[in-house]
Amino acid sequence: MNTRSTPKTKKRILTGDTPTGKLHLGHYVGSLENRIELQHKFDTYIMLANLHAYANHYYEADRINNDGHNVVLDNLAVGLDPNVATIFLESGVPEILELYSFFMTMVKHSRVMMNPTVKDEVKYKKLDPSVGFINYPILQAADILAFNADLVPVGEDQSPVIEQTREIAKDFNKTFGKTFVIPEAKIGRVARLCGTDGKPKMSKSGGNSILLSDDEKTLKEKVMSIYTDPKRIHATDPGKVAGNPVFIYHDAFNPNKDEVADLKSRYKKGAVGDIEVKQKLFMALNNFLEPIREKRKYFESRPKETKEILVEGTKKARKTAQETIEIFRENSKFLGLLR
Ligand code: ATP
Ligand code: MG
């Protein structure tokens, strides 16, 4: 078969966030941390997934745009370098939609309905899902494959979606010859960070998150109300450390490992109160968040610069997607009658 594939000098990353609210600690350990660490090694594209946010919320453009602005600020605040990585708006790259429409002709309805991430989210968000929502893994496949991404840094909840992307890429390549790179998921240091309410996933739409932009007072209130071992009434009762959100957060964000080990050992024996454990967590989290808050302020006070980053990023992203789409069109003969 006479097919072409994209020439690349550097391996690529594509990942992103849905503009459904400000980013939280779960995003940090699940995906942001890897973005920052790998941005110099990979050609990195960070997508503001506004089309995903529209699913079921098509009438909320102002809210989505506002959340989108915040998500850009959060990415910059944690250290994504706009001179190195490309931040772009999904709806500003219509090439993604061409792929999306083609992929919808390939994927079986039964397969879409089987995706565990979609099933979980419908249940969790109590949705009567729009067709767009059910199809979101196909849109996400188009996002990733439009950039021929090699690596997708995501939280564990996204694994089944990446798996579906790989299936689509393999099916396409089998039919039309090698066109798409088969991407791999890169799961974060904490695959799925639990919520402050003890639920398995900290989530923007779950109301159980600690935001990267929370001020000191809000952080303190949230930390003090974190769900702990429900069976422990008094500080002298031996408590459970495994699976306890307060210790999961200590493990993830407190760099003082001796302090954490000491707290755990005293907690198990009933020799420390929740207040002390939470106070120390508050201190650790506050230290972690302080430089992020500072950097966020810097970009917040420069709205023109921040917008320019997104405008220029979207132009660059579109050019990259156009290269892929040309090869897709050629290999699939999608525009065959016009050529
Ligand atoms: P929503 O509730 O609207 O779906 P979300 O909190 O799940 O929002 P997304 O924008 O869907 O956020 O996710 C962005 C990225 O962050 C994805 O890679 C996702 O896997 C990761 N992520 C989100 N929440 C967590 C978490 N609690 N732990 C680890 N990774 C997470
Ligand atoms: Mg999500």
Coordinates of C-alpha atoms and ligand atoms in Angstrom, one line a residue:
M1 CA 0.0 0.0 0.0
N2 CA 1.3 3.4 -0.9
T3 CA 0.8 5.4 2.3
R4 CA 2.5 8.3 4.0
S5 CA 3.1 9.0 7.7
T6 CA 4.1 12.1 9.5
P7 CA 7.8 13.0 9.7
K8 CA 8.7 14.0 13.3
T9 CA 11.9 15.2 14.8
K10 CA 10.8 14.8 18.5
K11 CA 8.3 12.5 20.1
R12 CA 5.0 14.2 21.0
I13 CA 2.8 14.6 24.0
L14 CA -0.9 15.5 23.8
T15 CA -3.0 15.9 26.9
G16 CA -5.4 18.4 28.4
D17 CA -8.2 19.4 30.7
T18 CA -11.9 19.9 30.3
P19 CA -12.8 23.5 31.3
T20 CA -15.3 22.5 33.9
G21 CA -13.6 24.3 36.8
K22 CA -10.3 25.2 38.3
L23 CA -7.6 22.5 38.6
H24 CA -7.0 20.6 41.8
L25 CA -4.4 18.4 43.5
G26 CA -5.7 15.3 41.6
H27 CA -4.8 16.9 38.3
Y28 CA -1.4 17.8 39.7
V29 CA -0.3 14.2 40.6
G30 CA -2.3 12.6 37.8
S31 CA -1.1 14.6 34.9
L32 CA 0.3 18.1 35.4
E33 CA 3.5 16.9 37.1
N34 CA 4.3 14.7 34.1
R35 CA 3.6 17.5 31.7
I36 CA 6.1 19.7 33.4
E37 CA 8.7 17.0 33.8
L38 CA 8.5 15.9 30.2
Q39 CA 7.9 19.3 28.4
H40 CA 11.6 19.7 27.4
K41 CA 12.0 16.1 26.2
F42 CA 8.8 15.9 24.2
D43 CA 7.1 18.2 21.7
T44 CA 4.3 19.0 24.1
Y45 CA 0.7 20.0 23.3
I46 CA -1.7 20.9 26.1
M47 CA -5.3 21.1 25.0
L48 CA -8.1 23.1 26.5
A49 CA -10.8 20.6 25.8
N50 CA -13.7 23.0 25.4
L51 CA -15.6 20.7 23.0
H52 CA -15.7 18.1 25.7
A53 CA -17.1 20.7 28.1
Y54 CA -19.9 21.5 25.7
A55 CA -21.3 18.0 25.9
N56 CA -24.5 18.4 27.9
H57 CA -23.6 22.1 28.6
Y58 CA -23.8 23.6 25.1
Y59 CA -25.7 26.7 26.5
E60 CA -23.0 27.6 28.9
A61 CA -20.4 29.2 26.6
D62 CA -19.6 32.1 29.1
R63 CA -19.0 29.7 31.9
I64 CA -16.9 27.3 29.8
N65 CA -14.8 30.2 28.5
N66 CA -14.3 31.5 32.1
D67 CA -13.3 28.0 33.3
G68 CA -11.0 27.7 30.3
H69 CA -9.2 30.9 31.2
N70 CA -8.7 29.5 34.7
V71 CA -7.4 26.1 33.4
V72 CA -4.8 28.0 31.2
L73 CA -3.7 30.0 34.3
D74 CA -3.5 26.7 36.4
N75 CA -1.2 25.1 33.8
L76 CA 1.0 28.1 33.6
A77 CA 1.0 28.4 37.4
V78 CA 2.4 24.9 38.0
G79 CA 5.3 25.6 35.6
L80 CA 4.3 24.8 32.1
D81 CA 6.5 27.0 30.0
P82 CA 4.7 28.6 27.1
N83 CA 8.0 29.0 25.2
V84 CA 8.4 25.3 25.3
A85 CA 5.0 23.7 25.4
T86 CA 2.0 24.6 23.1
I87 CA -1.3 25.4 24.9
F88 CA -4.2 25.5 22.5
L89 CA -8.0 25.6 22.3
E90 CA -9.6 22.4 20.9
S91 CA -12.4 24.2 19.0
G92 CA -9.7 26.3 17.3
V93 CA -8.4 23.2 15.5
P94 CA -11.4 22.1 13.3
E95 CA -9.2 19.3 11.8
I96 CA -9.9 17.4 14.9
L97 CA -13.6 17.4 14.0
E98 CA -12.9 15.9 10.5
L99 CA -11.1 13.0 12.2
Y100 CA -13.9 12.7 14.8
S101 CA -16.6 12.4 12.1
F102 CA -14.5 9.7 10.3
F103 CA -13.8 7.8 13.4
M104 CA -17.6 7.7 14.2
T105 CA -18.1 5.7 11.1
M106 CA -15.6 3.1 12.3
V107 CA -16.5 2.6 16.0
K108 CA -19.4 0.3 16.8
H109 CA -22.2 1.7 18.9
S110 CA -21.9 -1.3 21.2
R111 CA -18.2 -0.5 21.8
V112 CA -19.0 3.1 22.8
M113 CA -21.6 1.9 25.2
M114 CA -19.1 -0.5 26.8
N115 CA -16.5 2.1 27.8
P116 CA -16.2 2.0 31.6
T117 CA -15.1 5.6 32.0
V118 CA -18.2 6.8 30.2
K119 CA -20.4 4.5 32.2
D120 CA -18.8 5.7 35.5
E121 CA -19.1 9.3 34.6
V122 CA -22.7 9.1 33.6
K123 CA -23.5 7.5 36.9
Y124 CA -21.3 9.8 39.0
K125 CA -22.5 13.0 37.3
K126 CA -26.1 11.8 37.3
L127 CA -26.4 12.6 33.6
D128 CA -29.0 12.0 30.9
P129 CA -26.0 12.0 28.5
S130 CA -26.1 13.8 25.1
V131 CA -24.9 11.8 22.1
G132 CA -21.7 14.0 22.3
F133 CA -21.1 12.9 25.8
I134 CA -21.4 9.2 25.1
N135 CA -19.1 9.7 22.1
Y136 CA -16.4 11.6 24.0
P137 CA -13.8 8.8 23.8
I138 CA -14.1 9.1 20.0
L139 CA -13.5 12.8 20.2
Q140 CA -10.6 12.2 22.5
A141 CA -9.2 9.7 20.0
A142 CA -9.4 12.4 17.3
D143 CA -7.7 14.9 19.7
I144 CA -4.8 12.6 20.3
L145 CA -4.4 11.2 16.8
A146 CA -4.7 14.6 15.1
F147 CA -1.3 15.2 16.8
N148 CA 0.1 11.7 16.3
A149 CA 1.0 11.8 20.0
D150 CA 3.3 9.2 21.3
L151 CA 2.5 9.8 25.0
V152 CA -0.6 10.9 26.8
P153 CA 0.0 11.9 30.5
V154 CA -3.4 11.2 32.2
G155 CA -4.9 10.0 35.4
E156 CA -5.9 6.3 35.7
D157 CA -9.6 7.1 35.1
Q158 CA -8.6 7.9 31.5
S159 CA -6.9 4.5 30.8
P160 CA -10.0 3.0 29.0
V161 CA -10.3 6.1 26.8
I162 CA -6.6 5.8 25.7
E163 CA -7.2 2.1 25.1
Q164 CA -10.1 3.0 22.8
T165 CA -7.8 5.5 21.0
R166 CA -5.3 2.8 20.4
E167 CA -8.0 0.5 19.0
I168 CA -9.1 3.2 16.6
A169 CA -5.5 3.9 15.4
K170 CA -4.8 0.2 14.9
D171 CA -8.0 -0.4 13.0
F172 CA -7.4 2.6 10.8
N173 CA -3.7 1.6 10.1
K174 CA -4.8 -2.0 9.3
T175 CA -7.3 -0.7 6.7
F176 CA -5.4 2.2 5.2
G177 CA -1.8 1.6 5.9
K178 CA 0.4 3.1 8.7
T179 CA -1.0 6.6 9.3
F180 CA -1.3 7.1 13.0
V181 CA 1.2 6.5 15.9
I182 CA -0.2 4.1 18.5
P183 CA -0.2 6.3 21.6
E184 CA 0.6 5.2 25.1
A185 CA -0.9 6.5 28.4
K186 CA 1.5 7.8 31.0
I187 CA -0.2 7.5 34.3
G188 CA 0.8 9.9 37.1
R189 CA 2.6 9.3 40.4
V190 CA -0.8 9.0 42.1
A191 CA -3.0 7.2 39.6
R192 CA -6.3 8.4 41.1
L193 CA -6.2 10.8 44.0
C194 CA -9.2 10.5 46.3
G195 CA -11.6 13.3 47.3
T196 CA -11.6 15.2 50.6
D197 CA -14.9 13.4 51.2
G198 CA -13.2 10.0 51.0
K199 CA -14.7 9.2 47.5
P200 CA -12.3 7.4 45.2
K201 CA -11.7 10.4 42.9
M202 CA -11.1 14.0 43.6
S203 CA -13.1 15.7 40.8
K204 CA -13.8 19.1 39.5
S205 CA -17.5 18.4 39.3
G206 CA -17.6 16.4 42.6
G207 CA -17.2 19.3 45.1
N208 CA -14.5 17.3 46.9
S209 CA -11.4 18.9 45.7
I210 CA -8.5 21.1 47.0
L211 CA -7.8 23.6 44.2
L212 CA -4.3 24.6 43.2
S213 CA -5.6 28.2 43.5
D214 CA -7.2 27.9 46.9
D215 CA -6.0 30.7 49.3
E216 CA -4.6 29.9 52.7
K217 CA -7.9 30.3 54.6
T218 CA -9.9 28.1 52.1
L219 CA -7.1 25.5 52.2
K220 CA -7.3 25.4 56.0
E221 CA -11.0 25.0 56.1
K222 CA -10.9 22.2 53.5
V223 CA -8.0 20.4 55.2
M224 CA -9.8 20.6 58.6
S225 CA -12.9 19.0 57.1
I226 CA -11.2 16.1 55.3
Y227 CA -12.9 12.8 55.9
T228 CA -10.7 10.5 58.1
D229 CA -11.2 7.2 59.8
P230 CA -14.9 7.2 60.7
K231 CA -14.5 4.6 63.4
R232 CA -12.1 6.8 65.4
I233 CA -14.0 9.0 67.9
H234 CA -11.2 9.9 70.4
A235 CA -7.5 10.8 69.8
T236 CA -6.7 7.8 72.0
D237 CA -8.5 5.3 69.7
P238 CA -6.2 3.4 67.4
G239 CA -6.8 4.6 63.8
K240 CA -6.6 3.2 60.3
V241 CA -3.9 4.7 58.1
A242 CA -4.3 2.6 54.9
G243 CA -6.9 4.3 52.6
N244 CA -7.3 7.2 55.0
P245 CA -7.4 10.4 52.8
V246 CA -5.5 12.5 55.2
F247 CA -2.5 10.1 55.0
I248 CA -2.9 9.6 51.3
Y249 CA -2.4 13.4 51.0
H250 CA 0.5 13.4 53.4
D251 CA 2.2 10.7 51.3
A252 CA 1.6 12.6 48.1
F253 CA 2.5 16.2 49.2
N254 CA 4.5 16.2 52.5
P255 CA 8.2 16.1 51.6
N256 CA 9.1 15.4 55.3
K257 CA 8.9 11.6 55.2
D258 CA 10.1 11.3 58.9
E259 CA 7.2 13.5 60.0
V260 CA 4.7 11.4 58.0
A261 CA 6.1 8.1 59.4
D262 CA 5.9 9.4 62.9
L263 CA 2.3 10.6 62.5
K264 CA 1.3 7.3 61.0
S265 CA 2.8 5.3 63.8
R266 CA 1.2 7.4 66.5
Y267 CA -2.2 7.4 64.7
K268 CA -2.2 3.6 64.6
K269 CA -1.5 3.5 68.4
G270 CA -4.0 6.2 69.3
A271 CA -1.3 8.7 70.3
V272 CA -2.1 11.6 68.0
G273 CA -5.3 13.6 67.4
D274 CA -6.8 14.3 63.9
I275 CA -6.2 18.0 64.5
E276 CA -2.4 17.6 64.7
V277 CA -2.3 15.3 61.6
K278 CA -4.4 17.9 59.7
Q279 CA -2.4 20.9 61.0
K280 CA 0.8 19.3 59.6
L281 CA -0.9 18.5 56.4
F282 CA -2.1 22.0 56.1
M283 CA 1.5 23.3 56.5
A284 CA 2.8 20.9 53.9
L285 CA 0.1 21.7 51.4
N286 CA 0.4 25.4 52.0
N287 CA 4.1 25.3 51.3
F288 CA 3.4 23.3 48.2
L289 CA 0.8 25.7 46.9
E290 CA 2.5 29.0 47.8
P291 CA 4.8 29.2 44.7
I292 CA 1.9 28.0 42.5
R293 CA -0.3 30.8 43.8
E294 CA 2.5 33.4 43.2
K295 CA 3.0 32.3 39.6
R296 CA -0.8 32.3 39.0
K297 CA -0.9 35.9 40.2
Y298 CA 1.8 36.8 37.7
F299 CA -0.2 35.6 34.7
E300 CA -3.6 36.7 36.2
S301 CA -2.3 40.3 36.1
R302 CA -1.2 39.9 32.5
P303 CA -4.5 38.9 30.7
K304 CA -3.2 40.0 27.3
E305 CA 0.0 37.9 27.5
T306 CA -2.1 34.9 28.6
K307 CA -4.5 35.3 25.7
E308 CA -1.6 35.6 23.3
I309 CA -0.2 32.3 24.6
L310 CA -3.5 30.6 23.7
V311 CA -3.9 32.4 20.4
E312 CA -0.3 31.6 19.2
G313 CA -0.5 28.1 20.6
T314 CA -3.7 27.4 18.7
K315 CA -2.1 28.6 15.5
K316 CA 0.8 26.3 16.0
A317 CA -1.3 23.4 17.0
R318 CA -3.5 23.8 13.9
K319 CA -0.5 23.7 11.7
T320 CA 0.6 20.4 13.2
A321 CA -2.9 18.9 13.0
Q322 CA -3.1 20.0 9.3
E323 CA 0.0 18.0 8.6
T324 CA -1.6 14.9 10.1
I325 CA -5.0 15.5 8.4
E326 CA -3.4 15.8 5.0
I327 CA -1.9 12.3 5.4
F328 CA -5.2 11.0 6.8
R329 CA -7.0 12.4 3.7
E330 CA -4.5 10.9 1.3
N331 CA -4.5 7.5 2.9
S332 CA -8.2 7.2 3.4
K333 CA -9.1 8.8 0.0
F334 CA -11.6 11.0 2.0
L335 CA -11.4 13.8 -0.6
G336 CA -10.7 11.4 -3.4
L337 CA -13.4 12.8 -5.7
L338 CA -11.8 16.3 -5.5
R339 CA -8.3 15.2 -6.3
Ligands
ATP1 P1 -14.6 16.4 35.5 O1 -15.2 16.0 36.9 O2 -15.3 17.6 34.9 O3 -14.5 15.2 34.6 P2 -11.9 16.1 36.3 O4 -11.7 16.5 37.7 O5 -12.1 14.6 36.0 O6 -13.2 16.9 35.8 P3 -10.6 16.4 33.8 O7 -10.4 17.7 33.1 O8 -11.6 15.4 33.2 O9 -10.9 16.6 35.3 O10 -9.2 15.6 33.8 C1 -7.9 16.2 33.4 C2 -6.8 15.2 33.7 O11 -6.6 15.1 35.1 C3 -7.1 13.8 33.2 O12 -5.9 13.3 32.8 C4 -7.5 13.1 34.5 O13 -7.3 11.7 34.4 C5 -6.7 13.7 35.5 N1 -7.4 13.6 36.8 C6 -8.5 14.2 37.2 N2 -8.8 14.0 38.4 C7 -7.8 13.2 38.9 C8 -7.6 12.5 40.2 N3 -8.4 12.7 41.2 N4 -6.4 11.8 40.3 C9 -5.6 11.7 39.3 N5 -5.8 12.2 38.1 C10 -6.9 13.0 37.9
MG2 MG -12.8 13.9 34.0

